């Protein structure tokens, strides 16, 4: 899995570009005021799925967080600590419905 490294703004801010291409096996550290930035430059919407590990008290899998990012949209998605699993060193596992013309990055405030 490839971890998306976080960019931390300084007093003058931080440039969001260049961002890396979305890829199968993307992961990112969670919590700590981190957010996933998704730029969908494609001509169609995509879905970003962030795995939510674990089960409910009745044993059912906790639903994953599935976010639709419209064509041409730049979206910021909080990387909540509940997305991190022990098996992945507290990192979120991120999957994409498509990766063509989709870039991503992580910011930490």
PDB file of N, CA and C in Angstrom:
ATOM      1  N   UNK A   1       0.841  -1.182   0.000  1.00  0.00           N
ATOM      2  CA  UNK A   1       0.000   0.000   0.000  1.00  0.00           C
ATOM      3  C   UNK A   1       0.883   1.241   0.000  1.00  0.00           C
ATOM      4  N   UNK A   2       0.419   2.267  -0.673  1.00  0.00           N
ATOM      5  CA  UNK A   2       1.194   3.512  -0.776  1.00  0.00           C
ATOM      6  C   UNK A   2       0.561   4.593   0.090  1.00  0.00           C
ATOM      7  N   UNK A   3       1.322   5.047   1.080  1.00  0.00           N
ATOM      8  CA  UNK A   3       0.817   6.098   1.962  1.00  0.00           C
ATOM      9  C   UNK A   3       0.923   7.450   1.278  1.00  0.00           C
ATOM     10  N   UNK A   4      -0.152   8.230   1.356  1.00  0.00           N
ATOM     11  CA  UNK A   4      -0.158   9.595   0.847  1.00  0.00           C
ATOM     12  C   UNK A   4       0.434  10.469   1.949  1.00  0.00           C
ATOM     13  N   UNK A   5       1.566  11.094   1.680  1.00  0.00           N
ATOM     14  CA  UNK A   5       2.227  11.924   2.684  1.00  0.00           C
ATOM     15  C   UNK A   5       1.438  13.216   2.894  1.00  0.00           C
ATOM     16  N   UNK A   6       1.342  13.647   4.142  1.00  0.00           N
ATOM     17  CA  UNK A   6       0.594  14.863   4.483  1.00  0.00           C
ATOM     18  C   UNK A   6       1.459  16.099   4.265  1.00  0.00           C
ATOM     19  N   UNK A   7       0.798  17.167   3.813  1.00  0.00           N
ATOM     20  CA  UNK A   7       1.421  18.490   3.719  1.00  0.00           C
ATOM     21  C   UNK A   7       0.886  19.313   4.878  1.00  0.00           C
ATOM     22  N   UNK A   8       1.779  20.020   5.576  1.00  0.00           N
ATOM     23  CA  UNK A   8       1.382  20.833   6.716  1.00  0.00           C
ATOM     24  C   UNK A   8       1.596  22.305   6.381  1.00  0.00           C
ATOM     25  N   UNK A   9       0.517  23.107   6.421  1.00  0.00           N
ATOM     26  CA  UNK A   9       0.672  24.527   6.119  1.00  0.00           C
ATOM     27  C   UNK A   9       1.507  25.244   7.163  1.00  0.00           C
ATOM     28  N   UNK A  10       2.352  26.135   6.698  1.00  0.00           N
ATOM     29  CA  UNK A  10       3.103  27.022   7.572  1.00  0.00           C
ATOM     30  C   UNK A  10       2.375  28.352   7.649  1.00  0.00           C
ATOM     31  N   UNK A  11       3.008  29.389   8.172  1.00  0.00           N
ATOM     32  CA  UNK A  11       2.365  30.701   8.285  1.00  0.00           C
ATOM     33  C   UNK A  11       1.904  31.277   6.950  1.00  0.00           C
ATOM     34  N   UNK A  12       2.583  30.882   5.852  1.00  0.00           N
ATOM     35  CA  UNK A  12       2.211  31.369   4.526  1.00  0.00           C
ATOM     36  C   UNK A  12       1.315  30.389   3.779  1.00  0.00           C
ATOM     37  N   UNK A  13       0.825  29.350   4.449  1.00  0.00           N
ATOM     38  CA  UNK A  13      -0.017  28.353   3.797  1.00  0.00           C
ATOM     39  C   UNK A  13       0.826  27.265   3.153  1.00  0.00           C
ATOM     40  N   UNK A  14       0.186  26.467   2.307  1.00  0.00           N
ATOM     41  CA  UNK A  14       0.868  25.386   1.598  1.00  0.00           C
ATOM     42  C   UNK A  14       0.216  25.232   0.225  1.00  0.00           C
ATOM     43  N   UNK A  15       1.027  25.004  -0.782  1.00  0.00           N
ATOM     44  CA  UNK A  15       0.494  24.758  -2.123  1.00  0.00           C
ATOM     45  C   UNK A  15      -0.075  23.350  -2.177  1.00  0.00           C
ATOM     46  N   UNK A  16      -1.279  23.220  -2.695  1.00  0.00           N
ATOM     47  CA  UNK A  16      -1.882  21.901  -2.820  1.00  0.00           C
ATOM     48  C   UNK A  16      -1.402  21.171  -4.064  1.00  0.00           C
ATOM     49  N   UNK A  17      -0.799  21.899  -4.978  1.00  0.00           N
ATOM     50  CA  UNK A  17      -0.301  21.232  -6.166  1.00  0.00           C
ATOM     51  C   UNK A  17       1.229  21.268  -6.139  1.00  0.00           C
ATOM     52  N   UNK A  18       1.893  20.282  -6.675  1.00  0.00           N
ATOM     53  CA  UNK A  18       1.257  19.186  -7.372  1.00  0.00           C
ATOM     54  C   UNK A  18       0.757  18.125  -6.394  1.00  0.00           C
ATOM     55  N   UNK A  19      -0.374  17.556  -6.724  1.00  0.00           N
ATOM     56  CA  UNK A  19      -0.884  16.423  -5.955  1.00  0.00           C
ATOM     57  C   UNK A  19      -0.589  15.166  -6.767  1.00  0.00           C
ATOM     58  N   UNK A  20      -0.518  14.033  -6.089  1.00  0.00           N
ATOM     59  CA  UNK A  20      -0.229  12.779  -6.770  1.00  0.00           C
ATOM     60  C   UNK A  20      -1.466  12.184  -7.407  1.00  0.00           C
ATOM     61  N   UNK A  21      -1.242  11.329  -8.379  1.00  0.00           N
ATOM     62  CA  UNK A  21      -2.343  10.631  -9.042  1.00  0.00           C
ATOM     63  C   UNK A  21      -2.968   9.618  -8.094  1.00  0.00           C
ATOM     64  N   UNK A  22      -4.287   9.556  -8.097  1.00  0.00           N
ATOM     65  CA  UNK A  22      -4.991   8.543  -7.306  1.00  0.00           C
ATOM     66  C   UNK A  22      -4.570   7.164  -7.793  1.00  0.00           C
ATOM     67  N   UNK A  23      -4.400   6.230  -6.861  1.00  0.00           N
ATOM     68  CA  UNK A  23      -3.903   4.913  -7.242  1.00  0.00           C
ATOM     69  C   UNK A  23      -4.510   3.832  -6.361  1.00  0.00           C
ATOM     70  N   UNK A  24      -4.597   2.661  -6.913  1.00  0.00           N
ATOM     71  CA  UNK A  24      -5.040   1.499  -6.152  1.00  0.00           C
ATOM     72  C   UNK A  24      -4.084   1.290  -4.992  1.00  0.00           C
ATOM     73  N   UNK A  25      -4.613   1.022  -3.818  1.00  0.00           N
ATOM     74  CA  UNK A  25      -3.772   0.780  -2.650  1.00  0.00           C
ATOM     75  C   UNK A  25      -3.394   2.024  -1.883  1.00  0.00           C
ATOM     76  N   UNK A  26      -4.038   3.166  -2.184  1.00  0.00           N
ATOM     77  CA  UNK A  26      -3.739   4.389  -1.433  1.00  0.00           C
ATOM     78  C   UNK A  26      -4.130   4.227   0.035  1.00  0.00           C
ATOM     79  N   UNK A  27      -3.291   4.762   0.921  1.00  0.00           N
ATOM     80  CA  UNK A  27      -3.579   4.825   2.349  1.00  0.00           C
ATOM     81  C   UNK A  27      -3.170   6.199   2.856  1.00  0.00           C
ATOM     82  N   UNK A  28      -3.677   6.565   4.029  1.00  0.00           N
ATOM     83  CA  UNK A  28      -3.297   7.836   4.650  1.00  0.00           C
ATOM     84  C   UNK A  28      -3.467   7.721   6.154  1.00  0.00           C
ATOM     85  N   UNK A  29      -2.581   8.392   6.883  1.00  0.00           N
ATOM     86  CA  UNK A  29      -2.727   8.448   8.332  1.00  0.00           C
ATOM     87  C   UNK A  29      -4.021   9.178   8.665  1.00  0.00           C
ATOM     88  N   UNK A  30      -4.621   8.794   9.785  1.00  0.00           N
ATOM     89  CA  UNK A  30      -5.905   9.363  10.175  1.00  0.00           C
ATOM     90  C   UNK A  30      -5.766  10.224  11.426  1.00  0.00           C
ATOM     91  N   UNK A  31      -6.831  10.956  11.730  1.00  0.00           N
ATOM     92  CA  UNK A  31      -6.866  11.780  12.932  1.00  0.00           C
ATOM     93  C   UNK A  31      -5.896  12.942  12.825  1.00  0.00           C
ATOM     94  N   UNK A  32      -5.643  13.587  13.950  1.00  0.00           N
ATOM     95  CA  UNK A  32      -4.667  14.666  13.988  1.00  0.00           C
ATOM     96  C   UNK A  32      -4.956  15.800  13.032  1.00  0.00           C
ATOM     97  N   UNK A  33      -6.209  16.117  12.817  1.00  0.00           N
ATOM     98  CA  UNK A  33      -6.615  17.217  11.928  1.00  0.00           C
ATOM     99  C   UNK A  33      -6.123  17.007  10.502  1.00  0.00           C
ATOM    100  N   UNK A  34      -6.237  15.778  10.007  1.00  0.00           N
ATOM    101  CA  UNK A  34      -5.855  15.464   8.633  1.00  0.00           C
ATOM    102  C   UNK A  34      -7.100  15.407   7.752  1.00  0.00           C
ATOM    103  N   UNK A  35      -6.901  15.745   6.471  1.00  0.00           N
ATOM    104  CA  UNK A  35      -7.992  15.673   5.505  1.00  0.00           C
ATOM    105  C   UNK A  35      -7.444  15.224   4.160  1.00  0.00           C
ATOM    106  N   UNK A  36      -8.256  14.457   3.450  1.00  0.00           N
ATOM    107  CA  UNK A  36      -7.947  14.013   2.099  1.00  0.00           C
ATOM    108  C   UNK A  36      -8.486  15.064   1.133  1.00  0.00           C
ATOM    109  N   UNK A  37      -7.645  15.512   0.208  1.00  0.00           N
ATOM    110  CA  UNK A  37      -8.054  16.467  -0.818  1.00  0.00           C
ATOM    111  C   UNK A  37      -8.123  15.707  -2.131  1.00  0.00           C
ATOM    112  N   UNK A  38      -9.294  15.742  -2.778  1.00  0.00           N
ATOM    113  CA  UNK A  38      -9.513  15.014  -4.025  1.00  0.00           C
ATOM    114  C   UNK A  38      -9.862  16.017  -5.122  1.00  0.00           C
ATOM    115  N   UNK A  39      -9.133  15.951  -6.238  1.00  0.00           N
ATOM    116  CA  UNK A  39      -9.421  16.792  -7.394  1.00  0.00           C
ATOM    117  C   UNK A  39      -9.832  15.885  -8.543  1.00  0.00           C
ATOM    118  N   UNK A  40     -11.117  15.930  -8.902  1.00  0.00           N
ATOM    119  CA  UNK A  40     -11.629  15.114  -9.994  1.00  0.00           C
ATOM    120  C   UNK A  40     -11.680  15.956 -11.260  1.00  0.00           C
ATOM    121  N   UNK A  41     -10.639  15.881 -12.087  1.00  0.00           N
ATOM    122  CA  UNK A  41     -10.591  16.611 -13.352  1.00  0.00           C
ATOM    123  C   UNK A  41     -11.196  15.800 -14.490  1.00  0.00           C
ATOM    124  N   UNK A  42     -11.777  14.658 -14.162  1.00  0.00           N
ATOM    125  CA  UNK A  42     -12.403  13.810 -15.178  1.00  0.00           C
ATOM    126  C   UNK A  42     -13.748  14.407 -15.617  1.00  0.00           C
ATOM    127  N   UNK A  43     -14.295  13.869 -16.679  1.00  0.00           N
ATOM    128  CA  UNK A  43     -15.562  14.355 -17.207  1.00  0.00           C
ATOM    129  C   UNK A  43     -16.778  13.692 -16.598  1.00  0.00           C
ATOM    130  N   UNK A  44     -16.574  12.838 -15.604  1.00  0.00           N
ATOM    131  CA  UNK A  44     -17.689  12.131 -14.954  1.00  0.00           C
ATOM    132  C   UNK A  44     -17.421  12.056 -13.460  1.00  0.00           C
ATOM    133  N   UNK A  45     -18.482  11.894 -12.660  1.00  0.00           N
ATOM    134  CA  UNK A  45     -18.270  11.751 -11.218  1.00  0.00           C
ATOM    135  C   UNK A  45     -17.533  10.461 -10.889  1.00  0.00           C
ATOM    136  N   UNK A  46     -16.860  10.465  -9.749  1.00  0.00           N
ATOM    137  CA  UNK A  46     -16.205   9.263  -9.226  1.00  0.00           C
ATOM    138  C   UNK A  46     -16.688   9.050  -7.796  1.00  0.00           C
ATOM    139  N   UNK A  47     -16.416   7.876  -7.271  1.00  0.00           N
ATOM    140  CA  UNK A  47     -16.668   7.639  -5.853  1.00  0.00           C
ATOM    141  C   UNK A  47     -15.350   7.311  -5.171  1.00  0.00           C
ATOM    142  N   UNK A  48     -15.210   7.872  -3.984  1.00  0.00           N
ATOM    143  CA  UNK A  48     -14.071   7.598  -3.112  1.00  0.00           C
ATOM    144  C   UNK A  48     -14.633   6.795  -1.950  1.00  0.00           C
ATOM    145  N   UNK A  49     -14.044   5.651  -1.677  1.00  0.00           N
ATOM    146  CA  UNK A  49     -14.500   4.823  -0.562  1.00  0.00           C
ATOM    147  C   UNK A  49     -13.397   4.751   0.471  1.00  0.00           C
ATOM    148  N   UNK A  50     -13.753   5.122   1.699  1.00  0.00           N
ATOM    149  CA  UNK A  50     -12.812   5.024   2.816  1.00  0.00           C
ATOM    150  C   UNK A  50     -13.323   3.900   3.711  1.00  0.00           C
ATOM    151  N   UNK A  51     -12.493   2.880   3.861  1.00  0.00           N
ATOM    152  CA  UNK A  51     -12.858   1.709   4.653  1.00  0.00           C
ATOM    153  C   UNK A  51     -13.055   2.095   6.111  1.00  0.00           C
ATOM    154  N   UNK A  52     -14.133   1.614   6.703  1.00  0.00           N
ATOM    155  CA  UNK A  52     -14.366   1.784   8.138  1.00  0.00           C
ATOM    156  C   UNK A  52     -14.252   0.397   8.764  1.00  0.00           C
ATOM    157  N   UNK A  53     -13.150   0.127   9.460  1.00  0.00           N
ATOM    158  CA  UNK A  53     -12.950  -1.211  10.008  1.00  0.00           C
ATOM    159  C   UNK A  53     -13.857  -1.482  11.205  1.00  0.00           C
ATOM    160  N   UNK A  54     -14.105  -2.750  11.439  1.00  0.00           N
ATOM    161  CA  UNK A  54     -14.822  -3.153  12.642  1.00  0.00           C
ATOM    162  C   UNK A  54     -16.261  -3.548  12.390  1.00  0.00           C
ATOM    163  N   UNK A  55     -16.896  -3.956  13.477  1.00  0.00           N
ATOM    164  CA  UNK A  55     -18.278  -4.418  13.441  1.00  0.00           C
ATOM    165  C   UNK A  55     -19.103  -3.697  14.495  1.00  0.00           C
ATOM    166  N   UNK A  56     -20.414  -3.693  14.281  1.00  0.00           N
ATOM    167  CA  UNK A  56     -21.328  -3.128  15.266  1.00  0.00           C
ATOM    168  C   UNK A  56     -21.455  -4.112  16.430  1.00  0.00           C
ATOM    169  N   UNK A  57     -22.169  -3.726  17.450  1.00  0.00           N
ATOM    170  CA  UNK A  57     -22.383  -4.592  18.618  1.00  0.00           C
ATOM    171  C   UNK A  57     -23.122  -5.872  18.242  1.00  0.00           C
ATOM    172  N   UNK A  58     -23.864  -5.845  17.138  1.00  0.00           N
ATOM    173  CA  UNK A  58     -24.596  -7.041  16.700  1.00  0.00           C
ATOM    174  C   UNK A  58     -23.806  -7.867  15.698  1.00  0.00           C
ATOM    175  N   UNK A  59     -22.550  -7.485  15.444  1.00  0.00           N
ATOM    176  CA  UNK A  59     -21.684  -8.271  14.582  1.00  0.00           C
ATOM    177  C   UNK A  59     -21.727  -7.912  13.111  1.00  0.00           C
ATOM    178  N   UNK A  60     -22.511  -6.910  12.749  1.00  0.00           N
ATOM    179  CA  UNK A  60     -22.565  -6.501  11.344  1.00  0.00           C
ATOM    180  C   UNK A  60     -21.403  -5.557  11.039  1.00  0.00           C
ATOM    181  N   UNK A  61     -20.895  -5.630   9.812  1.00  0.00           N
ATOM    182  CA  UNK A  61     -19.798  -4.739   9.411  1.00  0.00           C
ATOM    183  C   UNK A  61     -20.267  -3.293   9.435  1.00  0.00           C
ATOM    184  N   UNK A  62     -19.423  -2.416   9.961  1.00  0.00           N
ATOM    185  CA  UNK A  62     -19.717  -0.981   9.932  1.00  0.00           C
ATOM    186  C   UNK A  62     -19.619  -0.531   8.475  1.00  0.00           C
ATOM    187  N   UNK A  63     -20.606   0.212   7.980  1.00  0.00           N
ATOM    188  CA  UNK A  63     -20.563   0.627   6.572  1.00  0.00           C
ATOM    189  C   UNK A  63     -19.366   1.537   6.283  1.00  0.00           C
ATOM    190  N   UNK A  64     -18.788   1.353   5.104  1.00  0.00           N
ATOM    191  CA  UNK A  64     -17.701   2.224   4.668  1.00  0.00           C
ATOM    192  C   UNK A  64     -18.262   3.601   4.337  1.00  0.00           C
ATOM    193  N   UNK A  65     -17.387   4.598   4.308  1.00  0.00           N
ATOM    194  CA  UNK A  65     -17.787   5.950   3.923  1.00  0.00           C
ATOM    195  C   UNK A  65     -17.572   6.077   2.420  1.00  0.00           C
ATOM    196  N   UNK A  66     -18.655   6.238   1.671  1.00  0.00           N
ATOM    197  CA  UNK A  66     -18.602   6.343   0.219  1.00  0.00           C
ATOM    198  C   UNK A  66     -19.008   7.758  -0.165  1.00  0.00           C
ATOM    199  N   UNK A  67     -18.095   8.476  -0.826  1.00  0.00           N
ATOM    200  CA  UNK A  67     -18.302   9.886  -1.155  1.00  0.00           C
ATOM    201  C   UNK A  67     -18.273  10.036  -2.670  1.00  0.00           C
ATOM    202  N   UNK A  68     -19.268  10.711  -3.224  1.00  0.00           N
ATOM    203  CA  UNK A  68     -19.271  11.018  -4.648  1.00  0.00           C
ATOM    204  C   UNK A  68     -18.610  12.366  -4.863  1.00  0.00           C
ATOM    205  N   UNK A  69     -17.672  12.404  -5.800  1.00  0.00           N
ATOM    206  CA  UNK A  69     -16.986  13.642  -6.161  1.00  0.00           C
ATOM    207  C   UNK A  69     -17.382  13.945  -7.610  1.00  0.00           C
ATOM    208  N   UNK A  70     -18.090  15.034  -7.809  1.00  0.00           N
ATOM    209  CA  UNK A  70     -18.592  15.395  -9.132  1.00  0.00           C
ATOM    210  C   UNK A  70     -17.445  15.707 -10.090  1.00  0.00           C
ATOM    211  N   UNK A  71     -17.736  15.629 -11.378  1.00  0.00           N
ATOM    212  CA  UNK A  71     -16.756  15.989 -12.407  1.00  0.00           C
ATOM    213  C   UNK A  71     -16.332  17.442 -12.202  1.00  0.00           C
ATOM    214  N   UNK A  72     -15.038  17.681 -12.234  1.00  0.00           N
ATOM    215  CA  UNK A  72     -14.511  19.029 -12.083  1.00  0.00           C
ATOM    216  C   UNK A  72     -14.479  19.553 -10.655  1.00  0.00           C
ATOM    217  N   UNK A  73     -14.810  18.721  -9.698  1.00  0.00           N
ATOM    218  CA  UNK A  73     -14.905  19.171  -8.298  1.00  0.00           C
ATOM    219  C   UNK A  73     -13.610  18.918  -7.532  1.00  0.00           C
ATOM    220  N   UNK A  74     -13.311  19.850  -6.630  1.00  0.00           N
ATOM    221  CA  UNK A  74     -12.241  19.702  -5.643  1.00  0.00           C
ATOM    222  C   UNK A  74     -12.928  19.528  -4.297  1.00  0.00           C
ATOM    223  N   UNK A  75     -12.666  18.415  -3.615  1.00  0.00           N
ATOM    224  CA  UNK A  75     -13.359  18.112  -2.367  1.00  0.00           C
ATOM    225  C   UNK A  75     -12.361  17.795  -1.267  1.00  0.00           C
ATOM    226  N   UNK A  76     -12.673  18.248  -0.044  1.00  0.00           N
ATOM    227  CA  UNK A  76     -11.855  17.979   1.138  1.00  0.00           C
ATOM    228  C   UNK A  76     -12.657  17.069   2.055  1.00  0.00           C
ATOM    229  N   UNK A  77     -12.060  15.932   2.437  1.00  0.00           N
ATOM    230  CA  UNK A  77     -12.744  14.912   3.230  1.00  0.00           C
ATOM    231  C   UNK A  77     -11.942  14.673   4.510  1.00  0.00           C
ATOM    232  N   UNK A  78     -12.530  14.898   5.698  1.00  0.00           N
ATOM    233  CA  UNK A  78     -11.803  14.638   6.946  1.00  0.00           C
ATOM    234  C   UNK A  78     -11.384  13.165   7.055  1.00  0.00           C
ATOM    235  N   UNK A  79     -10.169  12.941   7.526  1.00  0.00           N
ATOM    236  CA  UNK A  79      -9.683  11.577   7.747  1.00  0.00           C
ATOM    237  C   UNK A  79      -9.849  11.247   9.236  1.00  0.00           C
ATOM    238  N   UNK A  80     -11.057  10.869   9.581  1.00  0.00           N
ATOM    239  CA  UNK A  80     -11.403  10.595  10.974  1.00  0.00           C
ATOM    240  C   UNK A  80     -10.618   9.415  11.519  1.00  0.00           C
ATOM    241  N   UNK A  81     -10.340   9.446  12.805  1.00  0.00           N
ATOM    242  CA  UNK A  81      -9.555   8.370  13.419  1.00  0.00           C
ATOM    243  C   UNK A  81     -10.266   7.016  13.332  1.00  0.00           C
ATOM    244  N   UNK A  82     -11.597   6.992  13.204  1.00  0.00           N
ATOM    245  CA  UNK A  82     -12.318   5.715  13.097  1.00  0.00           C
ATOM    246  C   UNK A  82     -11.991   4.976  11.801  1.00  0.00           C
ATOM    247  N   UNK A  83     -11.389   5.666  10.817  1.00  0.00           N
ATOM    248  CA  UNK A  83     -11.011   5.020   9.561  1.00  0.00           C
ATOM    249  C   UNK A  83      -9.729   4.217   9.686  1.00  0.00           C
ATOM    250  N   UNK A  84      -8.940   4.467  10.721  1.00  0.00           N
ATOM    251  CA  UNK A  84      -7.665   3.777  10.873  1.00  0.00           C
ATOM    252  C   UNK A  84      -7.842   2.408  11.498  1.00  0.00           C
ATOM    253  N   UNK A  85      -7.177   1.423  10.934  1.00  0.00           N
ATOM    254  CA  UNK A  85      -7.261   0.086  11.514  1.00  0.00           C
ATOM    255  C   UNK A  85      -5.905  -0.326  12.073  1.00  0.00           C
ATOM    256  N   UNK A  86      -5.950  -1.160  13.082  1.00  0.00           N
ATOM    257  CA  UNK A  86      -4.725  -1.658  13.710  1.00  0.00           C
ATOM    258  C   UNK A  86      -3.876  -2.394  12.676  1.00  0.00           C
ATOM    259  N   UNK A  87      -4.514  -3.160  11.802  1.00  0.00           N
ATOM    260  CA  UNK A  87      -3.787  -3.937  10.790  1.00  0.00           C
ATOM    261  C   UNK A  87      -3.027  -3.048   9.810  1.00  0.00           C
ATOM    262  N   UNK A  88      -3.465  -1.814   9.635  1.00  0.00           N
ATOM    263  CA  UNK A  88      -2.840  -0.892   8.683  1.00  0.00           C
ATOM    264  C   UNK A  88      -2.120   0.256   9.388  1.00  0.00           C
ATOM    265  N   UNK A  89      -1.610   0.012  10.586  1.00  0.00           N
ATOM    266  CA  UNK A  89      -0.877   1.040  11.334  1.00  0.00           C
ATOM    267  C   UNK A  89      -1.686   2.319  11.500  1.00  0.00           C
ATOM    268  N   UNK A  90      -2.975   2.160  11.778  1.00  0.00           N
ATOM    269  CA  UNK A  90      -3.889   3.300  11.998  1.00  0.00           C
ATOM    270  C   UNK A  90      -4.050   4.179  10.757  1.00  0.00           C
ATOM    271  N   UNK A  91      -3.867   3.573   9.589  1.00  0.00           N
ATOM    272  CA  UNK A  91      -4.068   4.305   8.346  1.00  0.00           C
ATOM    273  C   UNK A  91      -5.409   3.945   7.726  1.00  0.00           C
ATOM    274  N   UNK A  92      -5.982   4.909   7.009  1.00  0.00           N
ATOM    275  CA  UNK A  92      -7.211   4.664   6.261  1.00  0.00           C
ATOM    276  C   UNK A  92      -6.856   3.998   4.936  1.00  0.00           C
ATOM    277  N   UNK A  93      -7.697   3.079   4.504  1.00  0.00           N
ATOM    278  CA  UNK A  93      -7.561   2.448   3.194  1.00  0.00           C
ATOM    279  C   UNK A  93      -8.561   3.137   2.269  1.00  0.00           C
ATOM    280  N   UNK A  94      -8.051   3.683   1.157  1.00  0.00           N
ATOM    281  CA  UNK A  94      -8.861   4.491   0.246  1.00  0.00           C
ATOM    282  C   UNK A  94      -8.920   3.798  -1.110  1.00  0.00           C
ATOM    283  N   UNK A  95     -10.133   3.654  -1.637  1.00  0.00           N
ATOM    284  CA  UNK A  95     -10.288   3.090  -2.973  1.00  0.00           C
ATOM    285  C   UNK A  95     -11.064   4.074  -3.844  1.00  0.00           C
ATOM    286  N   UNK A  96     -10.865   3.933  -5.147  1.00  0.00           N
ATOM    287  CA  UNK A  96     -11.407   4.865  -6.132  1.00  0.00           C
ATOM    288  C   UNK A  96     -12.204   4.094  -7.163  1.00  0.00           C
ATOM    289  N   UNK A  97     -13.344   4.657  -7.606  1.00  0.00           N
ATOM    290  CA  UNK A  97     -14.099   4.014  -8.680  1.00  0.00           C
ATOM    291  C   UNK A  97     -13.387   4.196 -10.015  1.00  0.00           C
ATOM    292  N   UNK A  98     -12.601   5.257 -10.136  1.00  0.00           N
ATOM    293  CA  UNK A  98     -11.778   5.523 -11.322  1.00  0.00           C
ATOM    294  C   UNK A  98     -10.609   6.384 -10.877  1.00  0.00           C
ATOM    295  N   UNK A  99      -9.495   6.289 -11.592  1.00  0.00           N
ATOM    296  CA  UNK A  99      -8.330   7.084 -11.219  1.00  0.00           C
ATOM    297  C   UNK A  99      -7.847   8.004 -12.344  1.00  0.00           C
ATOM    298  N   UNK A 100      -8.374   7.841 -13.541  1.00  0.00           N
ATOM    299  CA  UNK A 100      -7.960   8.687 -14.649  1.00  0.00           C
ATOM    300  C   UNK A 100      -8.361  10.131 -14.384  1.00  0.00           C
ATOM    301  N   UNK A 101      -7.417  11.035 -14.459  1.00  0.00           N
ATOM    302  CA  UNK A 101      -7.626  12.474 -14.236  1.00  0.00           C
ATOM    303  C   UNK A 101      -8.037  12.811 -12.806  1.00  0.00           C
ATOM    304  N   UNK A 102      -7.709  11.933 -11.859  1.00  0.00           N
ATOM    305  CA  UNK A 102      -8.012  12.178 -10.442  1.00  0.00           C
ATOM    306  C   UNK A 102      -6.688  12.288  -9.695  1.00  0.00           C
ATOM    307  N   UNK A 103      -6.525  13.398  -8.965  1.00  0.00           N
ATOM    308  CA  UNK A 103      -5.334  13.572  -8.129  1.00  0.00           C
ATOM    309  C   UNK A 103      -5.784  13.722  -6.683  1.00  0.00           C
ATOM    310  N   UNK A 104      -4.838  13.450  -5.774  1.00  0.00           N
ATOM    311  CA  UNK A 104      -5.182  13.509  -4.348  1.00  0.00           C
ATOM    312  C   UNK A 104      -3.974  13.907  -3.532  1.00  0.00           C
ATOM    313  N   UNK A 105      -4.260  14.421  -2.350  1.00  0.00           N
ATOM    314  CA  UNK A 105      -3.231  14.773  -1.395  1.00  0.00           C
ATOM    315  C   UNK A 105      -3.839  14.750  -0.003  1.00  0.00           C
ATOM    316  N   UNK A 106      -2.988  14.909   1.004  1.00  0.00           N
ATOM    317  CA  UNK A 106      -3.450  14.965   2.396  1.00  0.00           C
ATOM    318  C   UNK A 106      -2.875  16.226   3.009  1.00  0.00           C
ATOM    319  N   UNK A 107      -3.721  16.953   3.720  1.00  0.00           N
ATOM    320  CA  UNK A 107      -3.254  18.116   4.481  1.00  0.00           C
ATOM    321  C   UNK A 107      -3.458  17.833   5.961  1.00  0.00           C
ATOM    322  N   UNK A 108      -2.570  18.397   6.762  1.00  0.00           N
ATOM    323  CA  UNK A 108      -2.675  18.284   8.215  1.00  0.00           C
ATOM    324  C   UNK A 108      -2.593  19.682   8.788  1.00  0.00           C
ATOM    325  N   UNK A 109      -3.644  20.081   9.493  1.00  0.00           N
ATOM    326  CA  UNK A 109      -3.671  21.423  10.076  1.00  0.00           C
ATOM    327  C   UNK A 109      -3.137  21.394  11.488  1.00  0.00           C
TER     328      UNK A 109
END
